[in-house]
């Protein structure tokens, strides 16, 4: 059984620099079959942008695809280190009502752990685990 987030995280998460347009972030989401991209400032994690962020902060506000990612991302995010226990990650997600935690070392994202990753690990027969383990939409 996994003990730390390093055991269950997705390594090498998709990343984008904050000055890139949201259209590039959306293409990365499509190409990587993910709903979240790490936003960097000169290679160091600055935030995270989700498909929902683009919908709510860009499309719904009638802003265009050239909007810089930094204007759509969530800059205040919780992050963990690779040695963070699964229990600690679950508690952080619960207390901050977040679905994803970037895994950071020396200010750089080395992975990301999602609620689905933890469900697959903790309760593999749950509906969330089944949905999380299913092949993505293409």
Short mmCIF file of C-alpha atoms in Angstrom, two decimals:
data_model
loop_
_atom_site.label_atom_id
_atom_site.label_comp_id
_atom_site.label_asym_id
_atom_site.label_seq_id
_atom_site.Cartn_x
_atom_site.Cartn_y
_atom_site.Cartn_z
CA UNK A 1 0.00 0.00 0.00
CA UNK A 2 1.25 3.48 -0.89
CA UNK A 3 2.57 5.59 1.96
CA UNK A 4 3.46 8.93 0.34
CA UNK A 5 2.17 11.09 -2.50
CA UNK A 6 5.30 10.15 -4.47
CA UNK A 7 3.86 6.63 -4.66
CA UNK A 8 0.61 7.73 -6.34
CA UNK A 9 1.30 11.08 -8.03
CA UNK A 10 1.44 11.71 -11.74
CA UNK A 11 5.09 12.51 -12.43
CA UNK A 12 6.19 15.23 -14.83
CA UNK A 13 2.92 17.19 -14.87
CA UNK A 14 2.10 19.39 -17.82
CA UNK A 15 3.38 22.92 -17.18
CA UNK A 16 3.04 26.29 -18.86
CA UNK A 17 4.60 29.70 -18.30
CA UNK A 18 2.17 32.32 -16.99
CA UNK A 19 2.58 34.63 -19.96
CA UNK A 20 1.38 31.99 -22.45
CA UNK A 21 -2.20 32.28 -23.75
CA UNK A 22 -5.00 30.13 -22.31
CA UNK A 23 -5.42 28.58 -25.77
CA UNK A 24 -2.01 26.92 -25.31
CA UNK A 25 -3.07 25.70 -21.84
CA UNK A 26 -6.28 24.26 -23.32
CA UNK A 27 -4.29 22.46 -26.02
CA UNK A 28 -1.96 21.03 -23.35
CA UNK A 29 -4.99 19.80 -21.41
CA UNK A 30 -6.31 18.10 -24.52
CA UNK A 31 -2.96 16.59 -25.49
CA UNK A 32 -2.21 15.37 -21.95
CA UNK A 33 -5.78 14.28 -21.17
CA UNK A 34 -5.84 16.38 -18.01
CA UNK A 35 -8.00 19.07 -16.51
CA UNK A 36 -5.18 20.96 -14.79
CA UNK A 37 -1.86 22.47 -15.81
CA UNK A 38 0.85 23.80 -13.50
CA UNK A 39 1.55 27.51 -14.15
CA UNK A 40 5.19 28.56 -13.83
CA UNK A 41 7.11 31.80 -13.62
CA UNK A 42 10.56 31.12 -15.06
CA UNK A 43 10.21 27.42 -14.29
CA UNK A 44 9.07 27.88 -10.69
CA UNK A 45 5.50 27.03 -9.75
CA UNK A 46 3.27 30.08 -9.60
CA UNK A 47 -0.18 28.47 -9.64
CA UNK A 48 -2.45 26.01 -11.34
CA UNK A 49 -4.99 26.49 -14.12
CA UNK A 50 -7.92 24.16 -14.62
CA UNK A 51 -10.42 23.70 -17.40
CA UNK A 52 -12.98 25.25 -15.06
CA UNK A 53 -10.74 28.31 -14.47
CA UNK A 54 -10.60 28.91 -18.22
CA UNK A 55 -14.37 28.54 -18.50
CA UNK A 56 -15.23 30.79 -15.55
CA UNK A 57 -12.44 33.38 -15.64
CA UNK A 58 -11.99 33.70 -19.40
CA UNK A 59 -14.89 32.43 -21.50
CA UNK A 60 -17.69 33.52 -19.13
CA UNK A 61 -16.08 36.97 -18.83
CA UNK A 62 -16.01 37.25 -22.65
CA UNK A 63 -12.20 37.31 -22.76
CA UNK A 64 -10.36 35.80 -25.67
CA UNK A 65 -8.05 32.82 -26.19
CA UNK A 66 -5.00 35.11 -26.04
CA UNK A 67 -5.65 35.91 -22.36
CA UNK A 68 -2.46 35.13 -20.41
CA UNK A 69 -2.72 32.01 -18.28
CA UNK A 70 -1.63 33.96 -15.17
CA UNK A 71 -4.90 35.91 -15.41
CA UNK A 72 -6.96 32.69 -15.35
CA UNK A 73 -5.01 30.58 -12.87
CA UNK A 74 -5.54 30.03 -9.18
CA UNK A 75 -2.40 31.58 -7.69
CA UNK A 76 -3.05 30.68 -4.07
CA UNK A 77 -2.77 26.91 -4.00
CA UNK A 78 -1.87 24.23 -1.57
CA UNK A 79 1.13 22.11 -2.51
CA UNK A 80 2.93 19.19 -0.92
CA UNK A 81 6.34 17.58 -1.04
CA UNK A 82 6.90 14.07 -2.42
CA UNK A 83 7.37 12.67 1.10
CA UNK A 84 3.97 13.94 2.30
CA UNK A 85 1.89 11.05 3.61
CA UNK A 86 -1.28 9.99 1.85
CA UNK A 87 -3.19 10.78 5.06
CA UNK A 88 -1.78 14.34 5.12
CA UNK A 89 -2.69 14.85 1.44
CA UNK A 90 -6.25 13.66 2.07
CA UNK A 91 -6.54 15.99 5.05
CA UNK A 92 -5.22 18.97 3.04
CA UNK A 93 -7.66 18.29 0.21
CA UNK A 94 -10.51 17.99 2.66
CA UNK A 95 -9.67 21.09 4.71
CA UNK A 96 -9.03 23.31 1.66
CA UNK A 97 -11.72 21.77 -0.57
CA UNK A 98 -9.30 21.11 -3.45
CA UNK A 99 -9.20 18.26 -5.93
CA UNK A 100 -5.52 18.43 -6.86
CA UNK A 101 -2.24 19.07 -5.06
CA UNK A 102 0.93 19.92 -6.94
CA UNK A 103 3.94 18.00 -5.65
CA UNK A 104 6.84 20.42 -5.36
CA UNK A 105 10.57 20.14 -4.71
CA UNK A 106 12.77 23.23 -4.54
CA UNK A 107 9.94 25.40 -5.92
CA UNK A 108 9.47 23.22 -9.01
CA UNK A 109 6.51 20.97 -9.67
CA UNK A 110 7.64 17.36 -10.00
CA UNK A 111 4.18 15.83 -9.89
CA UNK A 112 0.53 16.28 -9.14
CA UNK A 113 -1.76 14.16 -7.01
CA UNK A 114 -5.49 14.22 -7.56
CA UNK A 115 -8.51 13.22 -5.58
CA UNK A 116 -8.97 10.42 -8.10
CA UNK A 117 -5.40 9.16 -7.53
CA UNK A 118 -6.10 8.94 -3.82
CA UNK A 119 -9.47 7.26 -4.38
CA UNK A 120 -7.85 4.58 -6.54
CA UNK A 121 -5.28 4.00 -3.79
CA UNK A 122 -7.59 4.19 -0.77
CA UNK A 123 -10.87 2.73 -2.05
CA UNK A 124 -10.31 0.98 -5.39
CA UNK A 125 -13.88 -0.35 -5.54
CA UNK A 126 -15.49 3.10 -5.18
CA UNK A 127 -17.31 4.85 -7.99
CA UNK A 128 -14.74 7.67 -7.90
CA UNK A 129 -11.90 5.17 -8.28
CA UNK A 130 -13.68 3.52 -11.23
CA UNK A 131 -14.24 6.87 -12.93
CA UNK A 132 -10.66 7.99 -12.23
CA UNK A 133 -9.18 4.77 -13.59
CA UNK A 134 -11.27 4.85 -16.79
CA UNK A 135 -9.69 5.81 -20.08
CA UNK A 136 -9.99 9.52 -20.85
CA UNK A 137 -12.10 11.20 -23.49
CA UNK A 138 -10.38 11.72 -26.79
#
